[in-house]
XYZ file of N, CA and C in Angstrom:
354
model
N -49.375 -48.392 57.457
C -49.922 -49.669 57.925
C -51.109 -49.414 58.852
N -52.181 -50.168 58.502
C -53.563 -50.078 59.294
C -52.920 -50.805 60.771
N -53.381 -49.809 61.799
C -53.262 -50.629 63.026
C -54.656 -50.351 63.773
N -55.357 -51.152 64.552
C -56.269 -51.337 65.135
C -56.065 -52.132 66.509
N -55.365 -51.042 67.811
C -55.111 -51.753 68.800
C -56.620 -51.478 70.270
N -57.013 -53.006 70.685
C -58.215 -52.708 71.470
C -57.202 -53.448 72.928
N -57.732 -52.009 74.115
C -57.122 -52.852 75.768
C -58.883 -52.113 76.058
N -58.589 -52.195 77.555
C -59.215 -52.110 78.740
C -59.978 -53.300 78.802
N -60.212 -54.802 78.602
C -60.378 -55.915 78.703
C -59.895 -55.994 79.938
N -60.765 -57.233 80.678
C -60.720 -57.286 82.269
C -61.534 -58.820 82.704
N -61.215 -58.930 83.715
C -62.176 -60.095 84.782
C -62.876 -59.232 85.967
N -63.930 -59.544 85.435
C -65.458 -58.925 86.051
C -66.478 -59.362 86.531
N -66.954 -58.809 87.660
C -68.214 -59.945 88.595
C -69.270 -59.038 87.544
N -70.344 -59.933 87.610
C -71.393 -59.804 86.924
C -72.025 -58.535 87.649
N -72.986 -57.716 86.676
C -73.291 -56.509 86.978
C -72.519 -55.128 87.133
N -70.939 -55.856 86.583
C -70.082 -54.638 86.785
C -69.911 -53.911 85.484
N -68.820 -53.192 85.530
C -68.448 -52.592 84.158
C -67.514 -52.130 83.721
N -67.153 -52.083 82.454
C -65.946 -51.745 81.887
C -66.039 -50.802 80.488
N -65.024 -50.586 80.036
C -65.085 -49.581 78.917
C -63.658 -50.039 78.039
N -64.284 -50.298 77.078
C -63.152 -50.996 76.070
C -62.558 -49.628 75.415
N -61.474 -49.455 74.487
C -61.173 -48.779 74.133
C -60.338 -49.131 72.597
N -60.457 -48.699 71.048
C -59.704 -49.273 70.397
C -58.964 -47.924 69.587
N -57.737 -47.803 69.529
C -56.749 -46.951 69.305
C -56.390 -47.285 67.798
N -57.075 -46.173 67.022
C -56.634 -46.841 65.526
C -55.836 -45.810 64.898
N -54.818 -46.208 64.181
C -54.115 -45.424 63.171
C -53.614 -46.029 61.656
N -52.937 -45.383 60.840
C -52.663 -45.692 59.157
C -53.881 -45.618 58.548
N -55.347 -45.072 58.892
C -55.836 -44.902 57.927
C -56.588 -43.522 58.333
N -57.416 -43.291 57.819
C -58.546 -41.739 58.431
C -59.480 -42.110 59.003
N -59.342 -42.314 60.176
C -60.586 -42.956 61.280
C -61.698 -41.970 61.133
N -61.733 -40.686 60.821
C -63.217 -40.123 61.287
C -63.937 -40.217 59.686
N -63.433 -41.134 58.748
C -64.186 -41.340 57.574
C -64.571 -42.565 57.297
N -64.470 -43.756 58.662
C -64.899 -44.756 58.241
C -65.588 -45.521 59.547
N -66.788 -46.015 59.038
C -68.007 -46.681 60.084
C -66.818 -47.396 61.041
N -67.037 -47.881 62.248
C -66.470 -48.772 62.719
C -67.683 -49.274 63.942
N -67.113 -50.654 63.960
C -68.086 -51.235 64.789
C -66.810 -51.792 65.867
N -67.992 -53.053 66.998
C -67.487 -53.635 67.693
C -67.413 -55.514 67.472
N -66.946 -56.234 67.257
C -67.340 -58.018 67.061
C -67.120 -58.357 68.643
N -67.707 -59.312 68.762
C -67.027 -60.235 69.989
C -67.166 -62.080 69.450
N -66.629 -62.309 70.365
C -66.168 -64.199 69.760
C -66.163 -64.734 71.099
N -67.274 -65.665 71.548
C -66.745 -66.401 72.697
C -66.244 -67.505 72.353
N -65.961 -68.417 73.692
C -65.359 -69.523 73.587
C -66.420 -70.895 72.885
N -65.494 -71.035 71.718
C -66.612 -71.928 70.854
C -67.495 -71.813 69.676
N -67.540 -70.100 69.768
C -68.800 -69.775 69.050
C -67.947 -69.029 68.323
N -69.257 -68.429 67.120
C -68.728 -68.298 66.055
C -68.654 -66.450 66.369
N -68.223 -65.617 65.409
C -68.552 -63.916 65.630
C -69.414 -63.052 65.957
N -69.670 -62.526 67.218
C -70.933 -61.876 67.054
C -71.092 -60.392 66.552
N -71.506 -59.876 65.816
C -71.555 -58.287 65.657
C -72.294 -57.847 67.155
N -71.722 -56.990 67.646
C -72.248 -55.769 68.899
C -72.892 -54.355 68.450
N -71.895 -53.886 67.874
C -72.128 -52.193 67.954
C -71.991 -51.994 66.981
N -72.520 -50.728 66.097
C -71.707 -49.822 65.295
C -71.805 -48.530 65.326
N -70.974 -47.727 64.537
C -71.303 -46.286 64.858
C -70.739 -45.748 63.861
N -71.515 -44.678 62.965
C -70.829 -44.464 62.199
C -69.633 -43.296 61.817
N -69.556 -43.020 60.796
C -67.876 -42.094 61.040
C -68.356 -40.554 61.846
N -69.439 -39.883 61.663
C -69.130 -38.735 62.159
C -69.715 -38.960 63.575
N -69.992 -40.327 64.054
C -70.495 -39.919 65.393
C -72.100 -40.163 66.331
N -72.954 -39.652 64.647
C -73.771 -39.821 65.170
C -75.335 -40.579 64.915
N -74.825 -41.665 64.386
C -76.001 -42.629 64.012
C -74.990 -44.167 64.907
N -75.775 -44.550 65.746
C -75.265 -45.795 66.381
C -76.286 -46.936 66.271
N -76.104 -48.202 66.343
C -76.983 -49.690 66.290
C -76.156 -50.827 67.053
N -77.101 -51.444 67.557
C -76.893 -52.736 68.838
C -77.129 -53.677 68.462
N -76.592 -54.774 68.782
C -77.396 -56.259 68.616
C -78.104 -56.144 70.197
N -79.561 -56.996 69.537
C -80.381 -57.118 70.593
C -80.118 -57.581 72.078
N -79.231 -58.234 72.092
C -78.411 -59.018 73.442
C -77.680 -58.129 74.206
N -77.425 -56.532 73.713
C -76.424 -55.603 74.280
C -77.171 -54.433 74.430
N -78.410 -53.993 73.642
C -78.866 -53.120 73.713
C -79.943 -52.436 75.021
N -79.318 -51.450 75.689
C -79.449 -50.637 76.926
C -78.772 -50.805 77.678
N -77.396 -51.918 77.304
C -76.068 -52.032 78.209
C -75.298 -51.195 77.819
N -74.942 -51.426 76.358
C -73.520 -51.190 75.872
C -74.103 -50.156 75.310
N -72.991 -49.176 75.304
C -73.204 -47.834 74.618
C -71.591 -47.849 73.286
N -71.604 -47.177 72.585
C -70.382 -47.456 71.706
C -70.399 -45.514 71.469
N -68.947 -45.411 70.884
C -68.861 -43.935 70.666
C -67.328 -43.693 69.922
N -66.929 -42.607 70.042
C -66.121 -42.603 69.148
C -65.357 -41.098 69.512
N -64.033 -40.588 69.345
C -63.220 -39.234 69.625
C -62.675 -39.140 68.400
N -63.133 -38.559 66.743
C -62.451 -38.794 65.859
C -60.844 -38.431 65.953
N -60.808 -37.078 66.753
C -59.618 -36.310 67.092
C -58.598 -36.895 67.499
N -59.174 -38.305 68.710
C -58.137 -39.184 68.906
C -57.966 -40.016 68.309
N -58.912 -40.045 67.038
C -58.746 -41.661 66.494
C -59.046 -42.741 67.568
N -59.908 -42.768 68.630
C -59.903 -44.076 69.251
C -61.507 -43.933 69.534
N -61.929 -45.473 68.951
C -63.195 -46.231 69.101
C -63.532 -46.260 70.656
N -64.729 -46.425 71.278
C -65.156 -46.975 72.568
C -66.133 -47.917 73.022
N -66.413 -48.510 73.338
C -67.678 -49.646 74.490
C -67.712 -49.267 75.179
N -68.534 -48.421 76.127
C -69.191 -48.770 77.449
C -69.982 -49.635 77.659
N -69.474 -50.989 78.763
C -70.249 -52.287 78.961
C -70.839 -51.583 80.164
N -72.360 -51.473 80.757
C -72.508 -51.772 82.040
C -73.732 -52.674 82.115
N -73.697 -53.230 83.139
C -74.886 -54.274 83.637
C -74.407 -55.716 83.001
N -72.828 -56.110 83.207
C -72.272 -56.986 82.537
C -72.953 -58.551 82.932
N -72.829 -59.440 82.056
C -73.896 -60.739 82.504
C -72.949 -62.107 82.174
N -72.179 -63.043 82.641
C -71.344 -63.751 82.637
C -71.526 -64.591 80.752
N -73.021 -64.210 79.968
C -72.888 -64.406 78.345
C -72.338 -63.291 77.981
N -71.859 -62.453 78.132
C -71.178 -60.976 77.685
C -69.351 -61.678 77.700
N -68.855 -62.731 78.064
C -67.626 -63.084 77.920
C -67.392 -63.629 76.667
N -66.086 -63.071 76.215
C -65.633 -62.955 74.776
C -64.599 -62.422 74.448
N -63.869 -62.700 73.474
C -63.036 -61.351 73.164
C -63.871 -60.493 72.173
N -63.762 -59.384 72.467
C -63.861 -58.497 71.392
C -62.842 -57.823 70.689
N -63.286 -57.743 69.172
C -62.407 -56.835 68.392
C -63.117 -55.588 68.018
N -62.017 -54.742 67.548
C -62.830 -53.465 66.935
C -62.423 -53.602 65.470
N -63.284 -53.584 64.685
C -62.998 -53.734 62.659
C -63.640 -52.490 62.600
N -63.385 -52.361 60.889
C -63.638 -51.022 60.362
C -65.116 -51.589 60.013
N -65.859 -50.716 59.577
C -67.244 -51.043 58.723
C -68.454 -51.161 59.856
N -69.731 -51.319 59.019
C -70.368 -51.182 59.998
C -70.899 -52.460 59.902
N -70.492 -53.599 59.432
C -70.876 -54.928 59.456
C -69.800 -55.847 58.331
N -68.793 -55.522 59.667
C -67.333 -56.253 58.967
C -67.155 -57.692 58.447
N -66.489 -57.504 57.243
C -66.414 -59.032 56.919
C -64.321 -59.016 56.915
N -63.862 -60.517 56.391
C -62.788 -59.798 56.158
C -62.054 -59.300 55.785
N -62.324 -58.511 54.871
C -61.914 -57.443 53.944
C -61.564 -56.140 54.504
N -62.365 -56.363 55.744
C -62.303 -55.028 56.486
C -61.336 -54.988 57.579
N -60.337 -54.040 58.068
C -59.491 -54.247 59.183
C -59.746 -54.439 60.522
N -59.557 -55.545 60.980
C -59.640 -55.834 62.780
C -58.447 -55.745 63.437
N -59.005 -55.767 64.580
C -57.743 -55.721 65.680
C -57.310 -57.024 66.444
N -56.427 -56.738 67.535
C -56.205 -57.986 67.790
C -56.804 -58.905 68.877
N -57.651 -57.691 69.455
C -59.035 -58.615 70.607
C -58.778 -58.451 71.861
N -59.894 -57.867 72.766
C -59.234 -57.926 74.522
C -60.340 -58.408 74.776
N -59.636 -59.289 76.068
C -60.789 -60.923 76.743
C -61.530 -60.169 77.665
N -62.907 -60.014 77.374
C -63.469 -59.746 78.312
C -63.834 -60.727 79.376
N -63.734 -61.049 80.548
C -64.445 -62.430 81.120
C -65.596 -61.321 82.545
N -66.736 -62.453 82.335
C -67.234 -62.076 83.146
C -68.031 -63.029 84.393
N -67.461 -62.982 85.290
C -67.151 -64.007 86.468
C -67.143 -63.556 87.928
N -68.370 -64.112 88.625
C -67.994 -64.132 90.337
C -66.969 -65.286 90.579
C-alpha cells in the first residue's frame, strides 16, 4: 500500500520558518519525481516544488522561488520543504504527491496546515 505521510506543519509569525517533511513508503521513492501542492482556504491547488527522483534537477512556482528550497534522502524515502522568509499568503495545507506535476492519478498524502500568522 502507497503511503505518503507529510508533518512538521506549524503556526508561524511571518518571516519565520519551517521545514515540512513527507515520509513515503509501498512504492520505490528514489524512482519517482515527487513534488510539493498546497491548497489554501478557498482556493483551488497550487503546485510549489518539484524535484526529481535522483535528486538533482529541482523547479518552483514563481510565488516560492528563493524561499522554498525542496530536496529529497532517497535512503530514507522522505521528501522535504524548506520554507524560509514565510509571508501570511504561504498559508495552506500542503501535500506531498508523486510526479512532477500531479494530477489524480498520482499518489498524495494527507496534508499538514501550514498557517502563517502574527
Amino acid at each position: 500500500e502507497v503511503q505518503l505521510v507529510e508533518s512538521g506543519g506549524d503556526l508561524v509569525q511571518p518571516g519565520g520558518s519551517l521545514r515540512l517533511s513527507c515520509a513515503a513508503s509501498g512504492f520505490t521513492f528514489g524512482s519517482r519525481d515527487m513534488s510539493w501542492v498546497r491548497q489554501a482556504p478557498g482556493k483551488g491547488p497550487e503546485w510549489v516544488s518539484a524535484i526529481n527522483s535522483g535528486g538533482g534537477s529541482t523547479s518552483y512556482a514563481d510565488s516560492v522561488k528563493g524561499r522554498f528550497t525542496i530536496s529529497r534522502d532517497n535512503p530514507k524515502n522522505t521528501l522535504y520543504l524548506q520554507m524560509n522568509s514565510l509571508k501570511p499568503e504561504d498559508t495552506a495545507v500542503y501535500y506531498c504527491a508523486t510526479g512532477s506535476a500531479p494530477t489524480m492519478e498520482d499518489y498524495w498524502g494527507q496534508g499538514t496546515q501550514v498557517t502563517v500568522s502574527s
